[in-house]
Amino acid sequence: MSLHPDARHTLIYELVRVIRPLSGVAWEPVGDLLAEFLAEIPLLHRGQGVKGNPQGYTIDSYSAEGDVAAQYGTADNYFDDLKKPAMDYDHVRRLLPMAKKIYLLSSQQATAAEFTAVTAWRDQVWESDGIVLDVYDARRLAEHIADVVIEDEAAYDTLAGHLEPLRQLRDLYASTNNIPSLPSGVVVRAEVEDAVVAALNAHGIAFISGLSGDGKSVTALSVAHQLQDQFAWPIWTTELSVSDVKDLGAVDVARRGMGINLEAMLRSRQCLLVLDDLQSKSSIEQVLEQIRDARFVDARVIVTSQQFIKTPFTVVMPPMSLAAARQLLEYQAERCPDTAFAAIMSAVGGHPMALRLLNGLARDGAEWADVAAEVSRVGELTVPERAQRLVDVVLSHRRAVLERALALFAWCRSPRVHSGFFRSAIGTDAARTLQRYGLVTGDEPDTLRLHDLIWSSLPALTPALTIPVNDLENALDAYVRSLANSEARAMLVKHLARVHKSLLWDILHSGNWRYGHLYASLQSGVPRDVTASMLPSAIELANTVAADGDAFGARAACELAEALVRLQKGTLDAPAVTDAELLAPFDSLLASAFVPAEEKVYVRHHRARALKLLGRHEEAVADLEGLLASVEPDEGPPVVRLLLARTLTELPRGVCVPDGGDRARELLLGLLREARDEPGRVSMPATLAAAELLRRHAAGVDLATTLPEFIGLLEPLIMSAARRGLPFGPLAFGALAKVWRSVDRDSFWRVFDALPAPSLTDVTHANERTAWAEVYENAAEHDPARREANLTQALTFFAAADNPYGQGHAARLETQLGRPGDAVLRLRAVLEKQIGANDHAWTLRHLANAELALDLITEARSTARDACERLPEGSAYGDDFQRWRASILE
């Protein structure tokens, strides 16, 4: 997981804060895992004998050979002097005299002076005893976790169960990196990678072509890792299907529901874009030329595909050389005898996928002679047929190990499975087994994807895979329940729901669903073809939960009831339903004597959301205020306070809540100050949503004086959220950008360069589109080379804001971009509508400027006169309008 420096600093601070209080049973599992990771070998821990049998032992961790040991300390004054570390060292030496490497791990933080003394003592131990001694305090452990441990997904997940900041990082920042990690055992093919880099340097684009399994993706991945530090935006996508470059306008890169406009990024950002296994619905040569022509001078594009076209930037994957093939074949395995190696190469050639499969057999204990005998049977087949046959051999010989893992993919009906669910249902060892055999390939964050050859082999396996449907359905239900226990972890449910959307809705429609299936299904949104009549009955479910008191069932019932409210507000084939009927499920849960009190907070929160959806804003406000008063009068749950603030700032015209603006301002500023002063108390989504709401006029916040107080808080959060495909960051910055640039120009550009180009289809509200338009217009003045591209983006967002303000500014930009005729047509269309006097005056002003650009001097002067006459009396812009009109008359 690659962390932004600010995010890394925050994580280390949070880890130290939670490590220091750990002791006893809370500290030991953390120490056990970290000791193993530091030693890079499996260790036995206190309570186990050398063979793993339970027995008393007084060294915390040690290797089976006895040459490595670790001891943990938690005393408050551990580093006050060297007495306690020295006692632990002597303790290990006495009980395990053969130890040659000793780790001392403390949950306490050493001062700089104390750690200098520790370092000197450590060197002295090496000189006097020949022992490699390594001492870690809380700070050094936190740094090791942030820099090293989080690269190991299995270790990270285990440790995240004990350290909350890691769990929040996994849950909130779900995707781990824009470029996936390189798989283990990768063999560098320098000549191919050099050819790709040369194509990028010469043409800005490289097209890697070859057969399935011949190393295209690994080569692209390796080159991307070489180059990614040179680019502000390294981006990896898999299996995009396009007809032309415009199809890159809304790509869910991180599969988290937020579209990124990759076309706009190509035109205006310093990005490295990898389009792995690009699927073209038209001529791929035409698509590549469009991508090449759209590319910003500092952008680079790598495309991989099984199709072949001859271009100046095509790199065809060759077979592996003998030396590279041997290196891959023997990765973490015994040396292959020359005779067996010759037989293997004669049968499969230098096909990387085939070699990885054979390496998996050898690493699992197969004799090289047996491996050579297996492959000799496929020597007469074509290269793809050989690879396919080898897949069959590997799968058939390892059915006992792979059956459950492959059955999960088959049940999901997808080569892509959410990695957290996979580990929960099948186990971490199974994931490592798939990787060891080379059966999975690099993909988007938090997913495992079977290689195409493996996936295509599953239906033909004999005997067919046994799929334990009931067990897997139960496992999915249990996994969703485990994630939904906290607001933060619910982010992972949303990702799971998007990866397995079809599966979840199929289970729901089958009628054999559990609460977890229902809850997750609703997190990805109700599909457009689903109506209320096709969903379970919310009142029946609520009544069932009210009778049995299932806490998670109450959450699922709330999500269903709210989804039905949203559907009933749209166009349905179902008869009209009253508000009372829509609210009845919530009321049933609240009236239950069995639903836990803490879950009723969740129910009341969602009932208030339903009231807001039904347009009953005053009732929603009253209920939320009552909820806050009942649970925690001074603060209350952040999500409840956020919903109350949002409701108050989004009151429709004609609805007035006394002192609503003051209350909204109090809530929003309170949330932001709490997030700044007490890290971890307010989730990242809630913090950024509160920041976004600051721009609402109803909140009554003077952004010019208030925003500087929170820039230090918001900047790293926005960057982290944006880079990980979460929408909260870009929306917050879009709301604040105009003022942000005026109060802190340097910070504005740092954030702007860290943001993806948003997809127009994902920014749905007019005010959000206007905010993004202002972001791009401000950015246009920053870099002359990107000025036209950024102004074009600003125009796109202004034009999509269906109001006179947006249309007027769209016309203004069309005039700036040399298209005044388009501006005139746009503005005349606005004037044909019923608009207010102020909007009318500004529209006429933009029209006069467009007419002036067309050399229609007489018309421009007449329009300018009309604009001044239309401006409401007493307007603050009166003098400005008169000066503007005078400039036209001159």
mmCIF file of N, CA, C and O in Angstrom, residues 176-245:
data_model
loop_
_atom_site.group_PDB
_atom_site.id
_atom_site.type_symbol
_atom_site.label_atom_id
_atom_site.label_comp_id
_atom_site.label_asym_id
_atom_site.label_seq_id
_atom_site.Cartn_x
_atom_site.Cartn_y
_atom_site.Cartn_z
ATOM 1 N N THR A 176 -5.756 -0.087 -2.220
ATOM 2 C CA THR A 176 -4.426 0.004 -1.637
ATOM 3 C C THR A 176 -3.445 0.784 -2.490
ATOM 4 O O THR A 176 -2.530 1.400 -1.971
ATOM 5 N N ASN A 177 -3.591 0.761 -3.791
ATOM 6 C CA ASN A 177 -2.626 1.442 -4.635
ATOM 7 C C ASN A 177 -3.208 1.569 -6.031
ATOM 8 O O ASN A 177 -3.992 0.750 -6.458
ATOM 9 N N ASN A 178 -2.815 2.624 -6.733
ATOM 10 C CA ASN A 178 -3.277 2.757 -8.105
ATOM 11 C C ASN A 178 -2.639 1.718 -9.015
ATOM 12 O O ASN A 178 -3.230 1.294 -9.992
ATOM 13 N N ILE A 179 -1.411 1.324 -8.711
ATOM 14 C CA ILE A 179 -0.733 0.274 -9.463
ATOM 15 C C ILE A 179 -0.628 -0.947 -8.555
ATOM 16 O O ILE A 179 -0.064 -0.858 -7.471
ATOM 17 N N PRO A 180 -1.170 -2.109 -8.949
ATOM 18 C CA PRO A 180 -1.107 -3.288 -8.068
ATOM 19 C C PRO A 180 0.334 -3.681 -7.763
ATOM 20 O O PRO A 180 1.267 -3.321 -8.485
ATOM 21 N N SER A 181 0.505 -4.434 -6.682
ATOM 22 C CA SER A 181 1.835 -4.929 -6.323
ATOM 23 C C SER A 181 2.281 -5.981 -7.334
ATOM 24 O O SER A 181 1.468 -6.696 -7.919
ATOM 25 N N LEU A 182 3.592 -6.060 -7.522
ATOM 26 C CA LEU A 182 4.130 -7.103 -8.386
ATOM 27 C C LEU A 182 3.955 -8.470 -7.723
ATOM 28 O O LEU A 182 4.193 -8.605 -6.521
ATOM 29 N N PRO A 183 3.537 -9.485 -8.469
ATOM 30 C CA PRO A 183 3.428 -10.822 -7.869
ATOM 31 C C PRO A 183 4.805 -11.364 -7.506
ATOM 32 O O PRO A 183 5.822 -10.934 -8.062
ATOM 33 N N SER A 184 4.840 -12.298 -6.586
ATOM 34 C CA SER A 184 6.101 -12.887 -6.179
ATOM 35 C C SER A 184 6.705 -13.685 -7.324
ATOM 36 O O SER A 184 5.997 -14.212 -8.189
ATOM 37 N N GLY A 185 8.026 -13.763 -7.336
ATOM 38 C CA GLY A 185 8.699 -14.582 -8.329
ATOM 39 C C GLY A 185 8.801 -13.965 -9.708
ATOM 40 O O GLY A 185 9.140 -14.666 -10.668
ATOM 41 N N VAL A 186 8.536 -12.677 -9.838
ATOM 42 C CA VAL A 186 8.609 -12.039 -11.151
ATOM 43 C C VAL A 186 10.059 -12.060 -11.652
ATOM 44 O O VAL A 186 10.992 -11.752 -10.910
ATOM 45 N N VAL A 187 10.232 -12.446 -12.898
ATOM 46 C CA VAL A 187 11.554 -12.445 -13.529
ATOM 47 C C VAL A 187 11.628 -11.232 -14.452
ATOM 48 O O VAL A 187 10.798 -11.073 -15.353
ATOM 49 N N VAL A 188 12.593 -10.382 -14.194
ATOM 50 C CA VAL A 188 12.744 -9.173 -14.998
ATOM 51 C C VAL A 188 13.200 -9.563 -16.408
ATOM 52 O O VAL A 188 14.200 -10.282 -16.578
ATOM 53 N N ARG A 189 12.457 -9.113 -17.400
ATOM 54 C CA ARG A 189 12.821 -9.359 -18.801
ATOM 55 C C ARG A 189 13.257 -8.010 -19.371
ATOM 56 O O ARG A 189 12.491 -7.280 -19.996
ATOM 57 N N ALA A 190 14.504 -7.692 -19.113
ATOM 58 C CA ALA A 190 15.016 -6.346 -19.361
ATOM 59 C C ALA A 190 14.847 -5.910 -20.808
ATOM 60 O O ALA A 190 14.491 -4.753 -21.087
ATOM 61 N N GLU A 191 15.088 -6.853 -21.755
ATOM 62 C CA GLU A 191 15.024 -6.460 -23.161
ATOM 63 C C GLU A 191 13.607 -6.055 -23.566
ATOM 64 O O GLU A 191 13.410 -5.110 -24.353
ATOM 65 N N VAL A 192 12.587 -6.732 -23.009
ATOM 66 C CA VAL A 192 11.202 -6.392 -23.333
ATOM 67 C C VAL A 192 10.823 -5.084 -22.648
ATOM 68 O O VAL A 192 10.209 -4.198 -23.260
ATOM 69 N N GLU A 193 11.175 -4.961 -21.377
ATOM 70 C CA GLU A 193 10.839 -3.740 -20.646
ATOM 71 C C GLU A 193 11.535 -2.525 -21.258
ATOM 72 O O GLU A 193 10.943 -1.442 -21.344
ATOM 73 N N ASP A 194 12.772 -2.684 -21.691
ATOM 74 C CA ASP A 194 13.474 -1.574 -22.351
ATOM 75 C C ASP A 194 12.764 -1.165 -23.631
ATOM 76 O O ASP A 194 12.685 0.034 -23.964
ATOM 77 N N ALA A 195 12.216 -2.146 -24.363
ATOM 78 C CA ALA A 195 11.486 -1.832 -25.595
ATOM 79 C C ALA A 195 10.214 -1.057 -25.287
ATOM 80 O O ALA A 195 9.841 -0.124 -26.023
ATOM 81 N N VAL A 196 9.537 -1.412 -24.189
ATOM 82 C CA VAL A 196 8.322 -0.691 -23.792
ATOM 83 C C VAL A 196 8.665 0.744 -23.409
ATOM 84 O O VAL A 196 8.004 1.702 -23.836
ATOM 85 N N VAL A 197 9.710 0.924 -22.613
ATOM 86 C CA VAL A 197 10.124 2.271 -22.201
ATOM 87 C C VAL A 197 10.535 3.100 -23.413
ATOM 88 O O VAL A 197 10.210 4.286 -23.512
ATOM 89 N N ALA A 198 11.236 2.475 -24.359
ATOM 90 C CA ALA A 198 11.650 3.194 -25.566
ATOM 91 C C ALA A 198 10.438 3.664 -26.364
ATOM 92 O O ALA A 198 10.412 4.798 -26.879
ATOM 93 N N ALA A 199 9.416 2.812 -26.472
ATOM 94 C CA ALA A 199 8.189 3.200 -27.181
ATOM 95 C C ALA A 199 7.499 4.356 -26.468
ATOM 96 O O ALA A 199 6.994 5.297 -27.105
ATOM 97 N N LEU A 200 7.473 4.311 -25.133
ATOM 98 C CA LEU A 200 6.865 5.399 -24.367
ATOM 99 C C LEU A 200 7.606 6.706 -24.588
ATOM 100 O O LEU A 200 6.993 7.775 -24.754
ATOM 101 N N ASN A 201 8.921 6.635 -24.586
ATOM 102 C CA ASN A 201 9.712 7.856 -24.760
ATOM 103 C C ASN A 201 9.546 8.439 -26.163
ATOM 104 O O ASN A 201 9.515 9.662 -26.344
ATOM 105 N N ALA A 202 9.441 7.562 -27.151
ATOM 106 C CA ALA A 202 9.363 8.032 -28.533
ATOM 107 C C ALA A 202 7.956 8.451 -28.937
ATOM 108 O O ALA A 202 7.780 9.402 -29.713
ATOM 109 N N HIS A 203 6.942 7.746 -28.434
ATOM 110 C CA HIS A 203 5.577 7.961 -28.924
ATOM 111 C C HIS A 203 4.581 8.334 -27.834
ATOM 112 O O HIS A 203 3.427 8.660 -28.141
ATOM 113 N N GLY A 204 4.978 8.227 -26.566
ATOM 114 C CA GLY A 204 4.053 8.512 -25.471
ATOM 115 C C GLY A 204 3.093 7.370 -25.189
ATOM 116 O O GLY A 204 2.292 7.444 -24.264
ATOM 117 N N ILE A 205 3.142 6.320 -26.000
ATOM 118 C CA ILE A 205 2.248 5.176 -25.842
ATOM 119 C C ILE A 205 3.008 3.916 -26.242
ATOM 120 O O ILE A 205 3.856 3.949 -27.153
ATOM 121 N N ALA A 206 2.744 2.812 -25.530
ATOM 122 C CA ALA A 206 3.315 1.514 -25.874
ATOM 123 C C ALA A 206 2.192 0.498 -25.912
ATOM 124 O O ALA A 206 1.363 0.441 -24.999
ATOM 125 N N PHE A 207 2.159 -0.309 -26.972
ATOM 126 C CA PHE A 207 1.136 -1.342 -27.139
ATOM 127 C C PHE A 207 1.823 -2.695 -27.019
ATOM 128 O O PHE A 207 2.624 -3.077 -27.879
ATOM 129 N N ILE A 208 1.531 -3.433 -25.934
ATOM 130 C CA ILE A 208 2.145 -4.733 -25.691
ATOM 131 C C ILE A 208 1.173 -5.807 -26.162
ATOM 132 O O ILE A 208 0.064 -5.931 -25.629
ATOM 133 N N SER A 209 1.590 -6.593 -27.134
ATOM 134 C CA SER A 209 0.707 -7.577 -27.757
ATOM 135 C C SER A 209 1.260 -8.979 -27.537
ATOM 136 O O SER A 209 2.476 -9.188 -27.516
ATOM 137 N N GLY A 210 0.365 -9.959 -27.379
ATOM 138 C CA GLY A 210 0.811 -11.330 -27.224
ATOM 139 C C GLY A 210 -0.309 -12.248 -26.799
ATOM 140 O O GLY A 210 -1.447 -11.816 -26.555
ATOM 141 N N LEU A 211 0.009 -13.546 -26.687
ATOM 142 C CA LEU A 211 -0.970 -14.559 -26.324
ATOM 143 C C LEU A 211 -1.286 -14.507 -24.834
ATOM 144 O O LEU A 211 -0.522 -13.949 -24.041
ATOM 145 N N SER A 212 -2.391 -15.115 -24.457
ATOM 146 C CA SER A 212 -2.766 -15.175 -23.044
ATOM 147 C C SER A 212 -1.690 -15.896 -22.252
ATOM 148 O O SER A 212 -1.221 -16.969 -22.641
ATOM 149 N N GLY A 213 -1.294 -15.305 -21.134
ATOM 150 C CA GLY A 213 -0.334 -15.944 -20.248
ATOM 151 C C GLY A 213 1.115 -15.747 -20.627
ATOM 152 O O GLY A 213 1.993 -16.368 -20.033
ATOM 153 N N ASP A 214 1.398 -14.886 -21.617
ATOM 154 C CA ASP A 214 2.795 -14.762 -22.035
ATOM 155 C C ASP A 214 3.529 -13.616 -21.346
ATOM 156 O O ASP A 214 4.638 -13.260 -21.738
ATOM 157 N N GLY A 215 2.905 -13.019 -20.327
ATOM 158 C CA GLY A 215 3.616 -12.032 -19.517
ATOM 159 C C GLY A 215 3.354 -10.585 -19.866
ATOM 160 O O GLY A 215 4.074 -9.697 -19.400
ATOM 161 N N LYS A 216 2.316 -10.297 -20.668
ATOM 162 C CA LYS A 216 2.026 -8.903 -21.029
ATOM 163 C C LYS A 216 1.739 -8.057 -19.788
ATOM 164 O O LYS A 216 2.299 -6.975 -19.614
ATOM 165 N N SER A 217 0.824 -8.561 -18.944
ATOM 166 C CA SER A 217 0.418 -7.791 -17.764
ATOM 167 C C SER A 217 1.578 -7.606 -16.796
ATOM 168 O O SER A 217 1.764 -6.524 -16.233
ATOM 169 N N VAL A 218 2.367 -8.668 -16.598
ATOM 170 C CA VAL A 218 3.509 -8.572 -15.681
ATOM 171 C C VAL A 218 4.526 -7.567 -16.211
ATOM 172 O O VAL A 218 5.102 -6.784 -15.443
ATOM 173 N N THR A 219 4.763 -7.567 -17.521
ATOM 174 C CA THR A 219 5.692 -6.597 -18.109
ATOM 175 C C THR A 219 5.171 -5.179 -17.918
ATOM 176 O O THR A 219 5.932 -4.276 -17.519
ATOM 177 N N ALA A 220 3.883 -4.968 -18.207
ATOM 178 C CA ALA A 220 3.296 -3.638 -18.005
ATOM 179 C C ALA A 220 3.396 -3.221 -16.548
ATOM 180 O O ALA A 220 3.706 -2.064 -16.234
ATOM 181 N N LEU A 221 3.150 -4.167 -15.656
ATOM 182 C CA LEU A 221 3.206 -3.890 -14.220
ATOM 183 C C LEU A 221 4.615 -3.528 -13.787
ATOM 184 O O LEU A 221 4.834 -2.574 -13.026
ATOM 185 N N SER A 222 5.593 -4.274 -14.276
ATOM 186 C CA SER A 222 6.983 -4.009 -13.907
ATOM 187 C C SER A 222 7.436 -2.637 -14.411
ATOM 188 O O SER A 222 8.078 -1.869 -13.687
ATOM 189 N N VAL A 223 7.090 -2.309 -15.657
ATOM 190 C CA VAL A 223 7.452 -0.998 -16.195
ATOM 191 C C VAL A 223 6.744 0.112 -15.415
ATOM 192 O O VAL A 223 7.341 1.154 -15.103
ATOM 193 N N ALA A 224 5.474 -0.113 -15.079
ATOM 194 C CA ALA A 224 4.726 0.892 -14.316
ATOM 195 C C ALA A 224 5.380 1.144 -12.966
ATOM 196 O O ALA A 224 5.460 2.290 -12.506
ATOM 197 N N HIS A 225 5.856 0.073 -12.322
ATOM 198 C CA HIS A 225 6.539 0.256 -11.039
ATOM 199 C C HIS A 225 7.846 1.017 -11.215
ATOM 200 O O HIS A 225 8.228 1.808 -10.347
ATOM 201 N N GLN A 226 8.542 0.801 -12.324
ATOM 202 C CA GLN A 226 9.768 1.555 -12.585
ATOM 203 C C GLN A 226 9.500 3.045 -12.732
ATOM 204 O O GLN A 226 10.274 3.881 -12.268
ATOM 205 N N LEU A 227 8.393 3.375 -13.393
ATOM 206 C CA LEU A 227 8.144 4.759 -13.805
ATOM 207 C C LEU A 227 7.195 5.531 -12.904
ATOM 208 O O LEU A 227 7.103 6.754 -13.016
ATOM 209 N N GLN A 228 6.456 4.855 -12.015
ATOM 210 C CA GLN A 228 5.331 5.516 -11.355
ATOM 211 C C GLN A 228 5.744 6.735 -10.531
ATOM 212 O O GLN A 228 4.970 7.684 -10.391
ATOM 213 N N ASP A 229 6.961 6.744 -9.985
ATOM 214 C CA ASP A 229 7.386 7.891 -9.189
ATOM 215 C C ASP A 229 7.586 9.145 -10.030
ATOM 216 O O ASP A 229 7.698 10.249 -9.492
ATOM 217 N N GLN A 230 7.627 8.994 -11.351
ATOM 218 C CA GLN A 230 7.811 10.154 -12.235
ATOM 219 C C GLN A 230 6.479 10.830 -12.567
ATOM 220 O O GLN A 230 6.469 11.867 -13.236
ATOM 221 N N PHE A 231 5.360 10.239 -12.102
ATOM 222 C CA PHE A 231 4.050 10.738 -12.500
ATOM 223 C C PHE A 231 3.199 11.060 -11.282
ATOM 224 O O PHE A 231 3.227 10.327 -10.280
ATOM 225 N N ALA A 232 2.454 12.146 -11.389
ATOM 226 C CA ALA A 232 1.534 12.506 -10.303
ATOM 227 C C ALA A 232 0.407 11.498 -10.197
ATOM 228 O O ALA A 232 -0.137 11.269 -9.121
ATOM 229 N N TRP A 233 0.045 10.889 -11.341
ATOM 230 C CA TRP A 233 -1.092 9.964 -11.356
ATOM 231 C C TRP A 233 -0.736 8.672 -12.079
ATOM 232 O O TRP A 233 -0.870 8.579 -13.293
ATOM 233 N N PRO A 234 -0.283 7.635 -11.347
ATOM 234 C CA PRO A 234 -0.166 6.307 -11.954
ATOM 235 C C PRO A 234 -1.500 5.568 -11.802
ATOM 236 O O PRO A 234 -2.015 5.434 -10.698
ATOM 237 N N ILE A 235 -2.079 5.114 -12.895
ATOM 238 C CA ILE A 235 -3.422 4.517 -12.871
ATOM 239 C C ILE A 235 -3.408 3.186 -13.607
ATOM 240 O O ILE A 235 -2.876 3.081 -14.718
ATOM 241 N N TRP A 236 -4.023 2.181 -12.991
ATOM 242 C CA TRP A 236 -4.102 0.841 -13.587
ATOM 243 C C TRP A 236 -5.565 0.489 -13.795
ATOM 244 O O TRP A 236 -6.380 0.630 -12.896
ATOM 245 N N THR A 237 -5.916 0.043 -14.991
ATOM 246 C CA THR A 237 -7.266 -0.448 -15.246
ATOM 247 C C THR A 237 -7.173 -1.813 -15.918
ATOM 248 O O THR A 237 -6.185 -2.125 -16.591
ATOM 249 N N THR A 238 -8.198 -2.625 -15.743
ATOM 250 C CA THR A 238 -8.211 -3.972 -16.305
ATOM 251 C C THR A 238 -9.510 -4.214 -17.063
ATOM 252 O O THR A 238 -10.585 -3.866 -16.579
ATOM 253 N N GLU A 239 -9.389 -4.765 -18.251
ATOM 254 C CA GLU A 239 -10.532 -5.237 -19.041
ATOM 255 C C GLU A 239 -11.540 -4.136 -19.362
ATOM 256 O O GLU A 239 -12.746 -4.384 -19.388
ATOM 257 N N LEU A 240 -11.078 -2.921 -19.618
ATOM 258 C CA LEU A 240 -12.000 -1.889 -20.079
ATOM 259 C C LEU A 240 -12.462 -2.235 -21.490
ATOM 260 O O LEU A 240 -11.682 -2.701 -22.317
ATOM 261 N N SER A 241 -13.734 -1.979 -21.750
ATOM 262 C CA SER A 241 -14.291 -2.204 -23.076
ATOM 263 C C SER A 241 -14.655 -0.850 -23.675
ATOM 264 O O SER A 241 -15.477 -0.123 -23.109
ATOM 265 N N VAL A 242 -14.034 -0.487 -24.811
ATOM 266 C CA VAL A 242 -14.222 0.846 -25.377
ATOM 267 C C VAL A 242 -14.489 0.754 -26.875
ATOM 268 O O VAL A 242 -14.086 -0.201 -27.539
ATOM 269 N N SER A 243 -15.170 1.788 -27.376
ATOM 270 C CA SER A 243 -15.342 1.944 -28.819
ATOM 271 C C SER A 243 -14.445 3.052 -29.348
ATOM 272 O O SER A 243 -13.960 3.000 -30.464
ATOM 273 N N ASP A 244 -14.264 4.092 -28.521
ATOM 274 C CA ASP A 244 -13.343 5.171 -28.862
ATOM 275 C C ASP A 244 -12.873 5.824 -27.573
ATOM 276 O O ASP A 244 -13.272 5.427 -26.477
ATOM 277 N N VAL A 245 -12.050 6.835 -27.693
ATOM 278 C CA VAL A 245 -11.415 7.442 -26.526
ATOM 279 C C VAL A 245 -12.432 8.075 -25.587
ATOM 280 O O VAL A 245 -12.198 8.189 -24.381
#
